Coordinates of N, CA and C in Angstrom, one line a residue:
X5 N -60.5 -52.5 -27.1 CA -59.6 -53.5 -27.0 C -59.0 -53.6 -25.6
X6 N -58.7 -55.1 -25.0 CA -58.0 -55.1 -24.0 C -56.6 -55.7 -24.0
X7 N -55.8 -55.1 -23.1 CA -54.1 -55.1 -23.6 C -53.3 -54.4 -23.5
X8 N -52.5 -54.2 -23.7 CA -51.3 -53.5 -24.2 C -51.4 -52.9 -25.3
X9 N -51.1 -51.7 -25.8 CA -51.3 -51.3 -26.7 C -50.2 -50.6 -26.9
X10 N -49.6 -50.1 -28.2 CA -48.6 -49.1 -28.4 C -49.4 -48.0 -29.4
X11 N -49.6 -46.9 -29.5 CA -50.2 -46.0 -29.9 C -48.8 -45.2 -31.3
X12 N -49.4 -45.7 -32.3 CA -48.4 -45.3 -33.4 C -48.4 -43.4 -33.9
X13 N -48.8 -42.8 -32.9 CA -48.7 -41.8 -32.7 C -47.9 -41.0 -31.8
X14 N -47.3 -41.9 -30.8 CA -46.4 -41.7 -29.8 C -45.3 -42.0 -30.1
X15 N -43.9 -41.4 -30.2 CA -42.7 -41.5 -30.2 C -42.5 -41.5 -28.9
X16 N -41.7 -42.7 -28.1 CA -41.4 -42.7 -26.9 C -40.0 -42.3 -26.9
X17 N -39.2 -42.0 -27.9 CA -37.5 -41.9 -28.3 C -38.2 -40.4 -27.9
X18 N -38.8 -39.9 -28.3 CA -38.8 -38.3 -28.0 C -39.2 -37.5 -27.2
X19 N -40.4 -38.7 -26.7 CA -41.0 -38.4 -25.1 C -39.7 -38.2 -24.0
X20 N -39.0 -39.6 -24.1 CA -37.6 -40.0 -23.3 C -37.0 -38.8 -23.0
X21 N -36.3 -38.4 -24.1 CA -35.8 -37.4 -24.7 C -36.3 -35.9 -24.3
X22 N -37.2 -35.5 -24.2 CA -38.1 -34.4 -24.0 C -37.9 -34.8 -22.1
X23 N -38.1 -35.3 -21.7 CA -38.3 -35.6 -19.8 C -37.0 -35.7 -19.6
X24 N -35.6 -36.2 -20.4 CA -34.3 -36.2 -19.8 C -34.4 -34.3 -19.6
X25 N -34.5 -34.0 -20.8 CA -33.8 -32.9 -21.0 C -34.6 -31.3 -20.0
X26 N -35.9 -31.8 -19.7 CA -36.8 -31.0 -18.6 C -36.4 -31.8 -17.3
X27 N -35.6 -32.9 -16.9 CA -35.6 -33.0 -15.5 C -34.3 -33.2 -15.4
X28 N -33.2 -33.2 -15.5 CA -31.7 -33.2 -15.7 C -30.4 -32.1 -16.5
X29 N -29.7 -31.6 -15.3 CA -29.1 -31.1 -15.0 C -27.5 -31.2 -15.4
X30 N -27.0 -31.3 -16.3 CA -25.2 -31.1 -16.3 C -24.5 -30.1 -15.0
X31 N -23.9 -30.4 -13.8 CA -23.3 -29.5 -13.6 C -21.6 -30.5 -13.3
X32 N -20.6 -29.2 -13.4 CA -18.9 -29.7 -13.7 C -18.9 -31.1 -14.4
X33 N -19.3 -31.7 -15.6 CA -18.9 -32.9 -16.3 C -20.3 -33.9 -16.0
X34 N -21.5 -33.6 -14.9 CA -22.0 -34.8 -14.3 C -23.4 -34.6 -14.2
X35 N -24.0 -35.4 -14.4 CA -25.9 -35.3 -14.9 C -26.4 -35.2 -13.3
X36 N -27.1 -34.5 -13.0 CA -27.4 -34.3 -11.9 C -29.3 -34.2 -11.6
X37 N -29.8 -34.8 -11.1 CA -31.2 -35.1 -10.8 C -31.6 -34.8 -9.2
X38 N -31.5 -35.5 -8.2 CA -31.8 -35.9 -7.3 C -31.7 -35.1 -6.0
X39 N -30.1 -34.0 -6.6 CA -29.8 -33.4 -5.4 C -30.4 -31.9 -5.5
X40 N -30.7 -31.6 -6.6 CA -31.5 -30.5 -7.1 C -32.9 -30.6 -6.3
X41 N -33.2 -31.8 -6.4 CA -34.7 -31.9 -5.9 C -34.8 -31.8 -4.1
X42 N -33.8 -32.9 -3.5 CA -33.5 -32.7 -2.5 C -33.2 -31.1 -1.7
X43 N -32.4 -30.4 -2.4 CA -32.0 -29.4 -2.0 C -33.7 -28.3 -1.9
X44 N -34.0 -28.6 -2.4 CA -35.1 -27.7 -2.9 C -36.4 -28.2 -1.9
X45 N -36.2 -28.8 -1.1 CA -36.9 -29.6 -0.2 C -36.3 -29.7 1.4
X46 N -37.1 -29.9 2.7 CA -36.7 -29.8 3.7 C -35.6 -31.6 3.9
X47 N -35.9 -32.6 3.1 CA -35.3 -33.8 2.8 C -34.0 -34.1 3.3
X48 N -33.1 -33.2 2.7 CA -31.6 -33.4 2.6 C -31.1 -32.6 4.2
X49 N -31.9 -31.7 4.9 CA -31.3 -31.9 5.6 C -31.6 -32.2 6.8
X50 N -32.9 -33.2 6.5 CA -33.3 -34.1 7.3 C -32.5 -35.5 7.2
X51 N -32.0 -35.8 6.1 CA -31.5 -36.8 5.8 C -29.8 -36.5 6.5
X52 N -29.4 -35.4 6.1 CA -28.0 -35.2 6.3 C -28.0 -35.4 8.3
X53 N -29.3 -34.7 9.3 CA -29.2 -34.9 10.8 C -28.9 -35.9 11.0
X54 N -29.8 -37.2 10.1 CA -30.0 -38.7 10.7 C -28.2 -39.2 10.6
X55 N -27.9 -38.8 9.3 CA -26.8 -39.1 9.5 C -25.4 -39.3 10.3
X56 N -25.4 -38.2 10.5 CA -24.5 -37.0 11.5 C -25.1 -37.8 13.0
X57 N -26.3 -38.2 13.2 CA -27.0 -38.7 14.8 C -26.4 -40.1 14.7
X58 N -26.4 -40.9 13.8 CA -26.3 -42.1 13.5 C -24.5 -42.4 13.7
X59 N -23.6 -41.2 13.1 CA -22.1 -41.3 13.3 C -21.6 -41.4 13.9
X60 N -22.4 -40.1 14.8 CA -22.2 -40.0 16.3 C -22.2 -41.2 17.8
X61 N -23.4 -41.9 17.5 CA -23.8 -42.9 17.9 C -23.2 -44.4 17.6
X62 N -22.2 -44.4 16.7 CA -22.4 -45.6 16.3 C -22.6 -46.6 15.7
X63 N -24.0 -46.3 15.1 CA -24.4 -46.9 14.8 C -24.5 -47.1 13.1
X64 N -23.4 -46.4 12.5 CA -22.8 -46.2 11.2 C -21.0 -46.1 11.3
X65 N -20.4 -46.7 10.7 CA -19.2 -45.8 10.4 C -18.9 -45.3 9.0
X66 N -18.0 -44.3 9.1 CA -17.6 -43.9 7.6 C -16.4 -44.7 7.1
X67 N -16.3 -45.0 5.6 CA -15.4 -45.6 5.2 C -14.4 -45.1 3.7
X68 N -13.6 -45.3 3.9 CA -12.4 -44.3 2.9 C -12.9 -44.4 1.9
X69 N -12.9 -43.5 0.8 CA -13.3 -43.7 -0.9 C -12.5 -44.7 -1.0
X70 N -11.4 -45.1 -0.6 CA -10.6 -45.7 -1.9 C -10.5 -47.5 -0.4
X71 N -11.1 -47.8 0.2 CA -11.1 -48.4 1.1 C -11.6 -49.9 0.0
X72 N -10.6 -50.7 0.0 CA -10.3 -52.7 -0.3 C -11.9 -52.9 0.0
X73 N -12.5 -53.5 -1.0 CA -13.5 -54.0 -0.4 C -13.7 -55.9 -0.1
X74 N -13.6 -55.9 1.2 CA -14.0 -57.8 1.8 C -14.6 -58.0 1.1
X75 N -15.0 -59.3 0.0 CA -16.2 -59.6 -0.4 C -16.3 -61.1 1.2
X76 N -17.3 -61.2 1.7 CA -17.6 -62.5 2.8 C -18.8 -63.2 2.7
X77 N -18.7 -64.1 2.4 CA -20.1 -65.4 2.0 C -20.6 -65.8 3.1
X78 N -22.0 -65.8 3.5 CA -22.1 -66.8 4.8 C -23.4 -68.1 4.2
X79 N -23.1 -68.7 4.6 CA -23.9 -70.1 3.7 C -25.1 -70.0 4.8
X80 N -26.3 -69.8 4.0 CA -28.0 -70.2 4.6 C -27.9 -71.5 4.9
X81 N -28.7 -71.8 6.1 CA -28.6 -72.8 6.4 C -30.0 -73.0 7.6
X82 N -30.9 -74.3 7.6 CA -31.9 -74.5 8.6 C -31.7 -74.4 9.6
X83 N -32.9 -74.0 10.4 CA -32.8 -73.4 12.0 C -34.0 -75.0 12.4

């Protein structure tokens, strides 16, 4: 058969379920994924230099957690 098929032998509720619970992490109140992986990899602090290069430079600024955010529209328009 060609298609899509759903295979009534597979529960995907428990597949889901089974992959949350093998790749995710609770730590202090908060599901944690990504920094586990990162950390465990040369990534994060490659990622963390660009940063820190980029602050330095300029060419980013940091901005307050609790910082008003501008919403600003600029209308598309023909060149």
């Amino acid at each position: 058969m060609i298609g899509i098929h759903e295979s009534p032998t597979e529960d995907d509720d428990e597949r889901a379920i089974d992959h949350f619970n093998k790749t995710i992490i609770k730590l202090d109140g908060r599901y944690q994924n990504l920094v586990r992986r990162l950390n465990s990899s040369s990534h994060l602090h490659d990622y963390d230099n660009t940063i820190k290069d980029q602050l330095l430079k300029g060419v980013i600024e940091e901005v307050p957690p609790n910082d008003e955010v501008v919403v600003v529209f600029f209308l598309n328009r023909g060149v």
